[in-house]
XYZ file of C-alpha atoms in Angstrom:
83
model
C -113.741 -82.066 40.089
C -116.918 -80.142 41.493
C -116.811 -77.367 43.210
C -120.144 -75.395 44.339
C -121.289 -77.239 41.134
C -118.990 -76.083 38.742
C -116.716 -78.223 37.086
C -113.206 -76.768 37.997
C -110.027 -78.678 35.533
C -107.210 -80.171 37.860
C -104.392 -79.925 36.724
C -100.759 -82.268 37.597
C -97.460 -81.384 36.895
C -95.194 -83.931 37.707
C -91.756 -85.424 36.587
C -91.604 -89.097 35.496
C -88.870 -91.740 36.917
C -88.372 -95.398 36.899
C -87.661 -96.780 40.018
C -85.411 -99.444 40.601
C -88.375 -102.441 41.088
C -89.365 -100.987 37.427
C -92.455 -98.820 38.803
C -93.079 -95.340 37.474
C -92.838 -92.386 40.402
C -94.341 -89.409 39.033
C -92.714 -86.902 41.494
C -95.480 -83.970 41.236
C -94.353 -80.475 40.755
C -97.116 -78.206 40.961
C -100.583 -79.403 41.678
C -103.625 -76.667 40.830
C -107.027 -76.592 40.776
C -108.127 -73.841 37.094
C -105.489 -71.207 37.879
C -105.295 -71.683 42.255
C -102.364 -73.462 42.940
C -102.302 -76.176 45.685
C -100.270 -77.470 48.327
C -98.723 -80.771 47.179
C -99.515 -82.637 50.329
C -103.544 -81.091 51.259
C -104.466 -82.210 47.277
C -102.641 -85.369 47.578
C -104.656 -86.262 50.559
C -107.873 -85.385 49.442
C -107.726 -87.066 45.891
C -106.542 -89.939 47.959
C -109.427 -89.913 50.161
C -112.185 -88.709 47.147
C -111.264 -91.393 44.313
C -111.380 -95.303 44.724
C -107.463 -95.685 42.558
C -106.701 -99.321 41.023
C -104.656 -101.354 43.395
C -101.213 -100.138 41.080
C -102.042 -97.058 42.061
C -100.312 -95.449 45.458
C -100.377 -92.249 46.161
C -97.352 -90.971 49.063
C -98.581 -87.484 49.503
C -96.109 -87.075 51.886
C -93.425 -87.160 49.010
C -95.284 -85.654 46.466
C -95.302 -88.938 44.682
C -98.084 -90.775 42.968
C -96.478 -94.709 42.017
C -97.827 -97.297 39.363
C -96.355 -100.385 40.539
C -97.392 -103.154 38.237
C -99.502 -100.300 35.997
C -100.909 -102.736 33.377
C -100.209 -100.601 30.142
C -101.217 -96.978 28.684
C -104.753 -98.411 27.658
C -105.523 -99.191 30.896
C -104.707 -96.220 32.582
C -106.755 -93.633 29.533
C -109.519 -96.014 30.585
C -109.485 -95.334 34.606
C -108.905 -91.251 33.926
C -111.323 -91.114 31.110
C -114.374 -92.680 33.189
């Protein structure tokens, strides 16, 4: 992300689980942007409202949760963070 025009690293901690359909819930843990932490729920929101996410992408900021339901494979998910 930009901020003022600086490019500022975001960083996600999160834990990984399976749910029972078979979609991955990465439960975040600790959300920052360089060395400011965030709250969960305010960075959720915005990078839900800022960034046009793949259809198996949801994000449930109010659980700290980001879910890839049907996520078609590790190649295509390096391609959506990478561009």
């Amino acid at each position: 992300y930009k901020v003022l025009g600086y490019a500022v690293p975001l960083y996600v901690y999160f834990t990984p689980l399976v749910s029972e359909s078979g979609a991955v819930v990465l439960q975040v843990s600790e959300l920052s942007a360089g060395t400011l932490k965030l709250p969960i729920l305010d960075a959720l929101n915005m990078i839900k409202r800022s960034t046009k996410l793949p259809d198996y992408i949801v994000i449930d900021s109010k659980k700290g949760k980001v879910i890839l339901n049907g996520w078609p494979g590790l190649s295509g998910l390096y391609h959506f963070i990478s561009t």
